[in-house]
PDB file of C-alpha atoms in Angstrom:
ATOM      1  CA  UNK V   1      57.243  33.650   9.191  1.00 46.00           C
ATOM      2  CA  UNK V   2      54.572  31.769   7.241  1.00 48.00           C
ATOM      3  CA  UNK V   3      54.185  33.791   3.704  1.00 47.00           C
ATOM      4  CA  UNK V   4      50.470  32.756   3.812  1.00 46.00           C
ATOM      5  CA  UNK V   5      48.144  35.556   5.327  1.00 49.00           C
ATOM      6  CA  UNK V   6      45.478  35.125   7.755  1.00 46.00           C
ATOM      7  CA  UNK V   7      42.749  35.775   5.358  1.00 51.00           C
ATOM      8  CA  UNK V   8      44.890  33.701   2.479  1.00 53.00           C
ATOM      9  CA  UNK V   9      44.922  29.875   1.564  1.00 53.00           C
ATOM     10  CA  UNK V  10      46.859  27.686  -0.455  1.00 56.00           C
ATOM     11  CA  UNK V  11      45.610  27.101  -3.650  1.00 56.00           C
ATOM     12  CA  UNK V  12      44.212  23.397  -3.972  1.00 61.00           C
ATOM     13  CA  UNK V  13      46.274  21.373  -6.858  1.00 61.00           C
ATOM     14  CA  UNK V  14      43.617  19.401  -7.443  1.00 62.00           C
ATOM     15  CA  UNK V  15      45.280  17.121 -11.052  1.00 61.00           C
ATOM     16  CA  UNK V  16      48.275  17.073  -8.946  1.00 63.00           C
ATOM     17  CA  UNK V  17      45.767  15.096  -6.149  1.00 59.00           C
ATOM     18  CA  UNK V  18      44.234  12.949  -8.442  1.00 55.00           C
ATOM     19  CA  UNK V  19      47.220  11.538 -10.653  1.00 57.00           C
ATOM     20  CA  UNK V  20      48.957  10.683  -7.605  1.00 60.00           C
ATOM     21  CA  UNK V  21      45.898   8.653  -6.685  1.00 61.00           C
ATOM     22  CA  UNK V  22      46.556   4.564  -7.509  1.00 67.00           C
ATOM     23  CA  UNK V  23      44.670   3.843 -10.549  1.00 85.00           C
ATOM     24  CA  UNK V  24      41.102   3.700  -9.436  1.00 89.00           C
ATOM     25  CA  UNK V  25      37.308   3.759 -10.405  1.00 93.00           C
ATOM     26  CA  UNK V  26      34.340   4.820  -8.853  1.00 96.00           C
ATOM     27  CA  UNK V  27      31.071   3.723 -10.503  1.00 97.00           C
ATOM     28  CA  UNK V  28      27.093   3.307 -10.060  1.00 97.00           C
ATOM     29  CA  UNK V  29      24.971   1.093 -12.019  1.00 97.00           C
ATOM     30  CA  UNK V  30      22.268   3.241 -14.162  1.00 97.00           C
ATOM     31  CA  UNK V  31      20.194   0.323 -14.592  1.00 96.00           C
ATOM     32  CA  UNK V  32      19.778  -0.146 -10.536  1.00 95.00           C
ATOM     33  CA  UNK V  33      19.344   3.765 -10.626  1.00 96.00           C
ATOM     34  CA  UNK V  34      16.590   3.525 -13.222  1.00 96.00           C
ATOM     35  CA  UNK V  35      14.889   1.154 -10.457  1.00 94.00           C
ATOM     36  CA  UNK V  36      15.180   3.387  -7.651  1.00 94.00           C
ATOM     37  CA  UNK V  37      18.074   1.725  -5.927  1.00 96.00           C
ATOM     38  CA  UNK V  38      21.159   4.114  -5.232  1.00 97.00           C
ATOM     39  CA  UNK V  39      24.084   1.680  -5.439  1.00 97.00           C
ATOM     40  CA  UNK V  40      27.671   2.700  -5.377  1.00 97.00           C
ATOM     41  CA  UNK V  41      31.076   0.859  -6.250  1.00 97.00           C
ATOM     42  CA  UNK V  42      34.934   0.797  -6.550  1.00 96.00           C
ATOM     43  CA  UNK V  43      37.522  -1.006  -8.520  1.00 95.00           C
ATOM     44  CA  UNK V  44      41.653  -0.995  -8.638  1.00 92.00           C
ATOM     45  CA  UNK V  45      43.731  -2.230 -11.291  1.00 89.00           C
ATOM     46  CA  UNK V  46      46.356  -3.935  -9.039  1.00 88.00           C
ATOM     47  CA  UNK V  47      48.077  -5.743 -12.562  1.00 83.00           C
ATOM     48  CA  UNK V  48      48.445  -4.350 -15.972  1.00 81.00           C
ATOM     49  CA  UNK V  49      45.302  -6.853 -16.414  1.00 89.00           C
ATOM     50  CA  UNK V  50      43.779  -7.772 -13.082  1.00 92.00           C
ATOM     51  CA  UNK V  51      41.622  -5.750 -11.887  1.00 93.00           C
ATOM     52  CA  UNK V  52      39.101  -6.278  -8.273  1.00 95.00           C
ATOM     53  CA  UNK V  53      35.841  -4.828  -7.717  1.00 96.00           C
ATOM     54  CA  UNK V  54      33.337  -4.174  -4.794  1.00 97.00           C
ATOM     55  CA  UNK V  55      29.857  -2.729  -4.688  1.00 97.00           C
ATOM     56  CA  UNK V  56      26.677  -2.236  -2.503  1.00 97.00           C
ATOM     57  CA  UNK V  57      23.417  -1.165  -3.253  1.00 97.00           C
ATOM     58  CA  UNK V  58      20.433  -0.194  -0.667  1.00 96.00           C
ATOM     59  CA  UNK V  59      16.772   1.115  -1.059  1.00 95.00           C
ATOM     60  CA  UNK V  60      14.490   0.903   1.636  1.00 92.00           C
ATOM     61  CA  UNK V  61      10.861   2.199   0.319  1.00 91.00           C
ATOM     62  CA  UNK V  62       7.801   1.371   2.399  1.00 86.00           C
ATOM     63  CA  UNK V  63       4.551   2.714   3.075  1.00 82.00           C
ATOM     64  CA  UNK V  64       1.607   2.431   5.771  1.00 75.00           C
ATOM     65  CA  UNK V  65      -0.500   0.057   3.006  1.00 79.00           C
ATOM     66  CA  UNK V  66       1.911  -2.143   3.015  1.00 80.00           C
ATOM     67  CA  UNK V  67       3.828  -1.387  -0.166  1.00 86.00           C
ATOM     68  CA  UNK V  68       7.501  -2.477   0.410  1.00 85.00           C
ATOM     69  CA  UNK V  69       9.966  -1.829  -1.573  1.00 90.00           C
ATOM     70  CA  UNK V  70      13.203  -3.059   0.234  1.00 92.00           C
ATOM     71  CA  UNK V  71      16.410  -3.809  -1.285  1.00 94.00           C
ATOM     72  CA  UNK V  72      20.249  -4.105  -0.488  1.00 95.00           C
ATOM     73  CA  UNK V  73      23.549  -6.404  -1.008  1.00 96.00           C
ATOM     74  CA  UNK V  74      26.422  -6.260  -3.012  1.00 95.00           C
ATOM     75  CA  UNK V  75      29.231  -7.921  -5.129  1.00 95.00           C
ATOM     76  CA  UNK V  76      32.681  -8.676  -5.143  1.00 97.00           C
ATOM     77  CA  UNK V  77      34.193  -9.255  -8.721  1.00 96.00           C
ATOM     78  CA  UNK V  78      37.864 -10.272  -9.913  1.00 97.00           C
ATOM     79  CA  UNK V  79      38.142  -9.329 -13.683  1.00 96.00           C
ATOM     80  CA  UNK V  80      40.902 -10.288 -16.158  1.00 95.00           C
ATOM     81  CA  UNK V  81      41.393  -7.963 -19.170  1.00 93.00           C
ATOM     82  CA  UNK V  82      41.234  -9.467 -22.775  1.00 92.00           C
ATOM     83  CA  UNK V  83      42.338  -8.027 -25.866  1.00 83.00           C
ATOM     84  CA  UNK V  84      45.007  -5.456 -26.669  1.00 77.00           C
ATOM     85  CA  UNK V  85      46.375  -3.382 -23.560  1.00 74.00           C
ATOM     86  CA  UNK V  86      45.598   0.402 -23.042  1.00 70.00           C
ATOM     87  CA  UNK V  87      47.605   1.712 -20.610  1.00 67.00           C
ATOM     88  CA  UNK V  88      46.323   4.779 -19.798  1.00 74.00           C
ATOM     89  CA  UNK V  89      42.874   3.018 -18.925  1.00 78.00           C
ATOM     90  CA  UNK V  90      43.506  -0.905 -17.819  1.00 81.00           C
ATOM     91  CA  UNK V  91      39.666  -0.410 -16.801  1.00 87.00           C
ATOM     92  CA  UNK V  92      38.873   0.140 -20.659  1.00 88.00           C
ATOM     93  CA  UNK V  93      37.950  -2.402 -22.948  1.00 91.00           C
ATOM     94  CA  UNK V  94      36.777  -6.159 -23.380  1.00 94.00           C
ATOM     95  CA  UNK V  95      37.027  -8.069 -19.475  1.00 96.00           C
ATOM     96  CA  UNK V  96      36.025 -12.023 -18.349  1.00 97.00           C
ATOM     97  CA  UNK V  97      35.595 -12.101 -14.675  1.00 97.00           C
ATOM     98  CA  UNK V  98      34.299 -14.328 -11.866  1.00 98.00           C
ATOM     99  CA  UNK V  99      32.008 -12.841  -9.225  1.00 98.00           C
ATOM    100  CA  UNK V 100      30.094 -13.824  -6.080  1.00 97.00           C
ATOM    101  CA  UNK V 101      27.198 -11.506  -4.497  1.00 96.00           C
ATOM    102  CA  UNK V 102      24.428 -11.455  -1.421  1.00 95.00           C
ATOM    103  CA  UNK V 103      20.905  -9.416  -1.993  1.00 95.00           C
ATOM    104  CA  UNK V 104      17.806  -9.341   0.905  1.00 95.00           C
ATOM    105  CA  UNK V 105      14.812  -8.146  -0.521  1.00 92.00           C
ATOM    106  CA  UNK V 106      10.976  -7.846   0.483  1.00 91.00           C
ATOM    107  CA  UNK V 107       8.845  -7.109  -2.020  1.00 89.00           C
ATOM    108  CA  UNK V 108       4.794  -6.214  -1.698  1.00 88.00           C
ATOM    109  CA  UNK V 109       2.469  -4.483  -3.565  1.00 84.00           C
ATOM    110  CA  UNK V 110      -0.314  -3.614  -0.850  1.00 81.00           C
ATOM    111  CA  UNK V 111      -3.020  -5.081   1.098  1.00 79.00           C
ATOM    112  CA  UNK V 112      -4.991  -6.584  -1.079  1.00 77.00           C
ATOM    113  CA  UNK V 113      -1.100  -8.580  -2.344  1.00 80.00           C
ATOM    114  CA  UNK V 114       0.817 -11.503  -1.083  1.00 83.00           C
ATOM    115  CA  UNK V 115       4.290 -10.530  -0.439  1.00 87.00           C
ATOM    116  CA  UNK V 116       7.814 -12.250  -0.691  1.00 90.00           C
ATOM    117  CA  UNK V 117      11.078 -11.560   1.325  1.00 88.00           C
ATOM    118  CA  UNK V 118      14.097 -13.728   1.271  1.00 89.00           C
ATOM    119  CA  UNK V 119      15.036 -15.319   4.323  1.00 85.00           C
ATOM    120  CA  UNK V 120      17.937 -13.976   5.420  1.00 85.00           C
ATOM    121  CA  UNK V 121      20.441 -13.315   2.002  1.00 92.00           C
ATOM    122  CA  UNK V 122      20.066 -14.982  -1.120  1.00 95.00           C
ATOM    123  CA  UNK V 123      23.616 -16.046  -2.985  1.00 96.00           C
ATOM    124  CA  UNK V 124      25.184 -16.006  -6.189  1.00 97.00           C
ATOM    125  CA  UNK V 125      28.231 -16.887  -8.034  1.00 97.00           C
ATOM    126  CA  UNK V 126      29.529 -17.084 -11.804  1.00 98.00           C
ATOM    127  CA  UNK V 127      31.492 -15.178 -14.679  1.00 98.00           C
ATOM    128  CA  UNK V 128      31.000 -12.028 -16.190  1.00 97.00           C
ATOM    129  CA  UNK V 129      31.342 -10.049 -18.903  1.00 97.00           C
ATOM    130  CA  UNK V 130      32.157  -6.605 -19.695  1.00 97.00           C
ATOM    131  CA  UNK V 131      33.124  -4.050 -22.476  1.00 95.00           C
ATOM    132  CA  UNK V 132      34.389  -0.982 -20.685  1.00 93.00           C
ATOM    133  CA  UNK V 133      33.843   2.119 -23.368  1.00 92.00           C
ATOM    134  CA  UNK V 134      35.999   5.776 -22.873  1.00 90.00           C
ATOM    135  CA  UNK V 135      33.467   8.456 -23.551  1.00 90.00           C
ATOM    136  CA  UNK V 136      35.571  11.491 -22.074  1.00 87.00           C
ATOM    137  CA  UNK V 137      39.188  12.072 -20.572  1.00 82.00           C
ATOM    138  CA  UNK V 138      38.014  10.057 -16.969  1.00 86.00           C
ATOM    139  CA  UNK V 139      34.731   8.583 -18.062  1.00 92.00           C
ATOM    140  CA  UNK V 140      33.302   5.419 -19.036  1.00 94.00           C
ATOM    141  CA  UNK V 141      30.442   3.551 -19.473  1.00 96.00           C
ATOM    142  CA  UNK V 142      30.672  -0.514 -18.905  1.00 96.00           C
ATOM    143  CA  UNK V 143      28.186  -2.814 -20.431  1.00 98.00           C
ATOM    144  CA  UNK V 144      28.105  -5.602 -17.892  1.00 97.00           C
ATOM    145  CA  UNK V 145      26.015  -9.339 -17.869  1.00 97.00           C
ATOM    146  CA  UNK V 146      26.634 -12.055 -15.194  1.00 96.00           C
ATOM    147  CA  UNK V 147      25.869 -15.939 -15.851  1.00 97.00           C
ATOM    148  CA  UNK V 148      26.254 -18.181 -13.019  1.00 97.00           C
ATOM    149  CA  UNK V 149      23.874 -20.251 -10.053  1.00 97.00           C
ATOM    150  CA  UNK V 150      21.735 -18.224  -7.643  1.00 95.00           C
ATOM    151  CA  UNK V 151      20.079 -20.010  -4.571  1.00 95.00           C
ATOM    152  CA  UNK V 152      18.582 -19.173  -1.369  1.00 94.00           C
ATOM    153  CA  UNK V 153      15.456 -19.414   0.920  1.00 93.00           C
ATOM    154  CA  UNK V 154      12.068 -16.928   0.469  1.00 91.00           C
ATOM    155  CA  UNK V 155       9.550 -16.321   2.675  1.00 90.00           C
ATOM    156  CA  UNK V 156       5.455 -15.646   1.736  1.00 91.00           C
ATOM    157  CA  UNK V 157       3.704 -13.399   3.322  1.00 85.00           C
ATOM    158  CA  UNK V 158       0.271 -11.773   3.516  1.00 84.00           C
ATOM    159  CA  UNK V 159      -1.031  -8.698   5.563  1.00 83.00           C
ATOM    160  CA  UNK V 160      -4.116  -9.290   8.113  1.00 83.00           C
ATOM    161  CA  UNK V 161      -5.138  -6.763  10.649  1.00 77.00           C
ATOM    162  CA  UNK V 162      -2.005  -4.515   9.666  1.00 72.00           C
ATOM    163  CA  UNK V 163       0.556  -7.871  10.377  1.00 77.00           C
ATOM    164  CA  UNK V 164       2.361  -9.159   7.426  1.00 78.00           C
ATOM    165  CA  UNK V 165       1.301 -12.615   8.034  1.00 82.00           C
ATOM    166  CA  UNK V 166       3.555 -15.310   7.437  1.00 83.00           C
ATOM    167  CA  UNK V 167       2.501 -17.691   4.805  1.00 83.00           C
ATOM    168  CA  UNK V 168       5.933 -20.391   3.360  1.00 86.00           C
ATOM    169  CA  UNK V 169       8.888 -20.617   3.380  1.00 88.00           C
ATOM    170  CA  UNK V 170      10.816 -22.548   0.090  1.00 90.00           C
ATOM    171  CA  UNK V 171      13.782 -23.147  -1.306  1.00 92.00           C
ATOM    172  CA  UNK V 172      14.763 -21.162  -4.226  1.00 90.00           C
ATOM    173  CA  UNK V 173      17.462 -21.687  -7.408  1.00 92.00           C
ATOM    174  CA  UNK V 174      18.291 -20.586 -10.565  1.00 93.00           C
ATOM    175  CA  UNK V 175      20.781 -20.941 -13.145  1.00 96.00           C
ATOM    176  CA  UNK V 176      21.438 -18.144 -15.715  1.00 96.00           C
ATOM    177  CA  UNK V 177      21.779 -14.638 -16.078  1.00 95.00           C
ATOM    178  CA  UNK V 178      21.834 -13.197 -12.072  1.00 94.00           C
ATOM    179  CA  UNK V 179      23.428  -9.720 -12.706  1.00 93.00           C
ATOM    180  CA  UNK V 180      23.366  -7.157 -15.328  1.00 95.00           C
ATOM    181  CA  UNK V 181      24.716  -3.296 -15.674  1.00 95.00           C
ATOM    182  CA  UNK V 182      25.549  -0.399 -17.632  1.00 97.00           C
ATOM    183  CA  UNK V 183      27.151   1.791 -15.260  1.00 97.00           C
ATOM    184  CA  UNK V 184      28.613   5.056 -15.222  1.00 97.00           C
ATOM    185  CA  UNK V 185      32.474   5.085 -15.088  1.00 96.00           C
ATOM    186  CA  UNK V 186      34.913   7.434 -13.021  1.00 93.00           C
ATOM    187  CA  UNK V 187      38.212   6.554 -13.898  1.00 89.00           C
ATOM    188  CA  UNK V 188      41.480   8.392 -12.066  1.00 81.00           C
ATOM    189  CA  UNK V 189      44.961   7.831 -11.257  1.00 70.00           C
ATOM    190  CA  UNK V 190      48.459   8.874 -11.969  1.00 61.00           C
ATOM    191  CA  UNK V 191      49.252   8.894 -15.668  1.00 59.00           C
ATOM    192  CA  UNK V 192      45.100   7.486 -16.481  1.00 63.00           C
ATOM    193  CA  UNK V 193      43.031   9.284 -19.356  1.00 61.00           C
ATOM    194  CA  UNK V 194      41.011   7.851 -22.181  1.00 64.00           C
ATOM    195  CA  UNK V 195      42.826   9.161 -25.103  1.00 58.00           C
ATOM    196  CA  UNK V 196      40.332  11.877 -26.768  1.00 51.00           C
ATOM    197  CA  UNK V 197      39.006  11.037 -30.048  1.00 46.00           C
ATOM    198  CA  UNK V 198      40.929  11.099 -32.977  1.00 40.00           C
ATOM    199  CA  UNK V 199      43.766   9.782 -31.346  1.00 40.00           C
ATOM    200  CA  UNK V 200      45.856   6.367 -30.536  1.00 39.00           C
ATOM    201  CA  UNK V 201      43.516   3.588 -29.582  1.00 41.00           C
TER     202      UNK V 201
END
């Protein structure tokens, strides 16, 4: 006879849940946020310094006057942790890492504004850097800036008679900085804390 009651549940063991979780973080990027695209991403530590990262971010802000505001893409990251191990966060500290990403965008400020939109996705591709710092039992916050090559194709565009007209299209590259973050940091796992303060670092 099952001891539970009809009007009785089991209690949820909820740290139970999470430290049998792999090691895992969930993020979001408060600069992006700032900017009024909601992005989201995920990273495992599959190696004791390897970690792999994904992310996607998406706003899609228009109006009737032609103000567009119209963002989304994402990343995929591989990051290799430098620097003295701590193994009850491998996200934590200093990381080098190589990255590739897409973005689509259209961008214009109104009627009386030329607009530009890429054609199709834009690319990029480099190394990173990031300092992952604890600031509570499953928190961080990473400091993050991306150098690498960026190329792609944008279109012009004007609006006549309510049409966004189309104007050029041109070739587009750039070499240097192409991403940049300080993100907010959930970190969880079996066995993964940020030591508080005061103690072992």
């Amino acid at each position: 006879m099952n001891s539970l009651t009809r009007n009785q549940t089991q209690p949820c063991d909820c740290e139970n849940f999470i430290n049998n979780l792999p090691t895992t973080a969930i993020y979001t990027n408060m600069l992006y946020d700032a900017l009024l695209v909601p992005n989201i991403g995920i990273k495992f530590a599959i190696a004791d310094r390897l970690t792999v990262g994904a992310d996607w971010m998406y706003a899609w802000w228009n109006d009737s006057r032609h103000h567009y505001y119209r963002i989304y893409g994402g990343d995929l990251d591989v990051k290799w942790r430098i620097g003295a191990l701590r193994p009850n966060d491998p996200f934590a500290g200093h990381h080098i890492g190589l990255y590739a990403s897409l973005t689509y965008f259209d961008l214009q400020r109104g009627i009386d504004y030329k607009g530009v939109m890429s054609a199709k996705y834009n690319y990029a591709a480099g190394i990173s850097y990031t300092y992952s710092l604890p600031i509570a039992r499953h928190f961080n916050i990473d400091f993050s800036i991306g150098l690498g090559y960026m190329w792609g194709k944008i279109k012009r565009h004007t609006p006549i008679d309510d049409h966004d007209v189309w104007l050029s299209t041109e070739r587009r590259s750039w070499l240097g900085p192409t991403r940049a973050g300080i993100s907010l940091v959930w970190v969880f796992g079996k066995d993964i804390y940020n030591i508080k303060k005061g103690g072992s670092r």
